[in-house]
Coordinates of C-alpha atoms in Angstrom, one line a residue:
X1 CA 17.4 4.7 -8.6
X2 CA 14.9 3.1 -6.3
X3 CA 14.8 1.0 -3.1
X4 CA 13.0 -2.2 -2.3
X5 CA 11.5 -3.2 1.1
X6 CA 14.7 -5.1 2.0
X7 CA 16.9 -2.0 1.7
X8 CA 18.5 -2.9 -1.6
X9 CA 19.2 -0.2 -4.1
X10 CA 18.4 -0.5 -7.8
X11 CA 20.3 1.6 -10.3
X12 CA 19.6 2.0 -14.0
X13 CA 21.5 3.6 -16.8
X14 CA 20.0 6.7 -18.5
X15 CA 17.3 5.5 -21.0
X16 CA 17.5 6.2 -24.7
X17 CA 16.3 4.5 -27.8
X18 CA 19.7 4.8 -29.4
X19 CA 21.6 2.9 -26.8
X20 CA 21.2 -0.2 -24.6
X21 CA 20.4 0.1 -20.9
X22 CA 21.0 -2.0 -17.8
X23 CA 19.4 -2.4 -14.4
X24 CA 21.6 -3.2 -11.4
X25 CA 21.0 -4.2 -7.8
X26 CA 23.3 -3.1 -5.0
X27 CA 22.6 -5.5 -2.1
X28 CA 22.9 -3.9 1.3
X29 CA 23.7 -7.2 3.2
X30 CA 26.9 -8.0 1.3
X31 CA 27.6 -4.7 -0.7
X32 CA 27.6 -6.5 -4.0
X33 CA 26.6 -5.0 -7.4
X34 CA 24.9 -7.3 -9.9
X35 CA 23.2 -6.8 -13.2
X36 CA 19.5 -7.8 -13.3
X37 CA 18.7 -7.1 -16.9
X38 CA 20.6 -5.4 -19.7
X39 CA 21.3 -4.8 -23.3
X40 CA 17.8 -3.3 -23.7
X41 CA 17.3 -0.3 -25.9
X42 CA 15.2 2.5 -24.3
X43 CA 15.2 0.7 -20.9
X44 CA 13.0 2.3 -18.3
X45 CA 12.2 0.1 -15.2
X46 CA 10.2 -0.1 -12.0
X47 CA 11.1 -2.7 -9.4
X48 CA 8.3 -4.2 -7.3
X49 CA 8.4 -3.2 -3.6
X50 CA 9.6 -6.6 -2.5
X51 CA 12.3 -6.7 -5.2
X52 CA 11.0 -9.9 -6.9
X53 CA 9.8 -8.4 -10.2
X54 CA 10.7 -5.7 -12.6
X55 CA 8.3 -3.9 -14.9
X56 CA 10.3 -2.5 -17.8
X57 CA 9.8 -1.0 -21.2
X58 CA 11.9 -1.7 -24.3
X59 CA 12.1 0.3 -27.5
X60 CA 10.7 -1.6 -30.5
X61 CA 10.0 -0.6 -34.1
X62 CA 6.4 0.0 -33.2
X63 CA 7.1 1.9 -29.9
X64 CA 7.8 1.1 -26.3
X65 CA 6.6 -2.3 -25.2
X66 CA 6.0 -3.3 -21.5
X67 CA 7.6 -6.5 -20.1
X68 CA 7.8 -8.2 -16.7
X69 CA 11.0 -9.7 -15.5
X70 CA 10.8 -12.2 -12.6
X71 CA 14.2 -12.0 -10.9
X72 CA 14.2 -15.5 -9.3
X73 CA 14.3 -17.8 -12.3
X74 CA 15.1 -15.0 -14.7
X75 CA 11.8 -15.3 -16.6
X76 CA 10.6 -12.5 -18.9
X77 CA 6.9 -12.0 -19.8
X78 CA 5.8 -9.9 -22.7
X79 CA 2.6 -8.0 -21.6
X80 CA 1.6 -7.4 -25.2
X81 CA 1.0 -3.7 -24.4
X82 CA 2.7 -0.6 -25.5
X83 CA 3.7 2.0 -22.9
X84 CA 6.4 3.3 -20.7
X85 CA 7.3 1.9 -17.3
X86 CA 7.8 5.5 -16.1
X87 CA 4.0 5.9 -16.5
X88 CA 3.3 3.0 -14.0
X89 CA 3.4 2.3 -10.3
X90 CA 3.5 -1.0 -8.3
X91 CA 1.0 -1.7 -5.6
X92 CA 2.3 -2.7 -2.1
X93 CA 1.5 -6.4 -2.8
X94 CA 4.2 -6.5 -5.6
X95 CA 1.6 -8.2 -7.8
X96 CA -0.5 -5.5 -9.2
X97 CA 0.7 -2.6 -11.3
X98 CA -1.3 0.6 -12.3
X99 CA -0.3 2.3 -15.6
X100 CA -1.4 5.1 -17.8
X101 CA -1.1 3.7 -21.4
X102 CA -1.1 5.8 -24.6
X103 CA -4.2 5.3 -26.8
X104 CA -1.9 5.5 -29.8
X105 CA 1.9 5.4 -30.2
X106 CA 3.6 7.0 -33.2
X107 CA 7.2 6.4 -34.1
X108 CA 9.8 4.5 -32.2
X109 CA 12.1 7.0 -30.6
X110 CA 11.0 6.3 -27.0
X111 CA 11.4 7.3 -24.3
X112 CA 13.5 10.2 -25.7
X113 CA 10.7 12.1 -27.5
X114 CA 8.3 11.8 -24.6
X115 CA 10.9 13.1 -22.1
X116 CA 11.7 16.0 -24.4
X117 CA 8.0 16.9 -24.7
X118 CA 8.0 16.4 -28.5
X119 CA 5.3 13.7 -28.1
X120 CA 2.2 13.9 -25.9
X121 CA -0.1 11.0 -25.2
X122 CA -3.8 10.6 -24.6
X123 CA -3.9 7.9 -22.0
X124 CA -6.2 5.2 -20.6
X125 CA -5.6 3.6 -17.3
X126 CA -5.1 -0.1 -16.6
X127 CA -4.4 -2.5 -13.8
X128 CA -2.0 -5.4 -14.5
X129 CA -2.2 -8.6 -12.4
X130 CA 1.3 -10.0 -12.8
X131 CA 0.3 -13.4 -11.2
X132 CA -2.4 -14.0 -13.8
X133 CA -1.0 -11.8 -16.6
X134 CA -4.4 -10.2 -16.8
X135 CA -4.9 -6.5 -17.8
X136 CA -8.0 -4.6 -16.7
X137 CA -9.1 -1.2 -18.0
X138 CA -9.9 1.3 -15.2
X139 CA -10.6 4.6 -17.0
X140 CA -10.2 6.2 -20.4
X141 CA -9.2 9.8 -20.4
X142 CA -9.8 10.2 -24.1
X143 CA -13.6 9.9 -23.5
X144 CA -13.5 13.0 -21.2
X145 CA -10.4 15.3 -20.9
X146 CA -7.4 13.8 -22.5
X147 CA -4.4 13.5 -20.1
X148 CA -0.8 12.5 -20.5
X149 CA -0.2 11.1 -17.0
X150 CA 3.1 11.1 -15.2
X151 CA 4.3 10.7 -11.6
X152 CA 1.7 8.1 -10.6
X153 CA 1.1 7.7 -6.9
X154 CA -1.3 5.4 -4.9
X155 CA -2.8 6.6 -1.6
X156 CA -2.0 4.7 1.6
X157 CA -5.0 2.3 1.2
X158 CA -4.4 2.0 -2.6
X159 CA -8.0 3.1 -3.3
X160 CA -7.0 6.2 -5.2
X161 CA -4.5 6.8 -8.0
X162 CA -3.1 10.3 -8.3
X163 CA -1.0 11.7 -11.2
X164 CA 0.2 14.9 -12.9
X165 CA -1.2 15.7 -16.3
X166 CA 1.9 16.5 -18.4
X167 CA -0.2 18.5 -20.8
X168 CA -0.9 21.3 -18.2
X169 CA 0.8 20.1 -15.0
X170 CA -2.5 19.8 -13.1
X171 CA -3.0 17.2 -10.4
X172 CA -5.6 14.5 -11.0
X173 CA -6.9 11.5 -9.2
X174 CA -9.6 8.8 -9.4
X175 CA -10.9 5.8 -7.4
X176 CA -9.4 2.6 -8.6
X177 CA -11.6 0.2 -6.6

């Protein structure tokens, strides 16, 4: 579950590659529950702070693929990138997303095998501009110490990205400017 800046609550079903998932919104103003997206295998989702967009991953035959869903107009954009929405974070502007993306993806049983620790990634870091659908590489951990990043957090000024390396549970961070 997560909240947007308007006080709406977003609820998603438990993700698994073997079943379809759904994302719902519980609107605080009128107490209604509505489905935003659904019928998606392996659905993991991150809602933008203003509630206008959803970054989500879907299980495909080649691994988890990242998509953007624009709620108003119900438009979906394929980012042509493999990764898990759980390894991303929205910026406060609800336009930019920072993600740790696996250098290689093997198999198609995501997100299950990653959650279970049966698969570990070696990530590089990107910034996605969802207005322009542009992707910028920020850093590549495989050139230094390989990390499998999780729990991404931006500092208050959004100059630094912090994360936990799932390989050894150490705290890392770097300047994203």
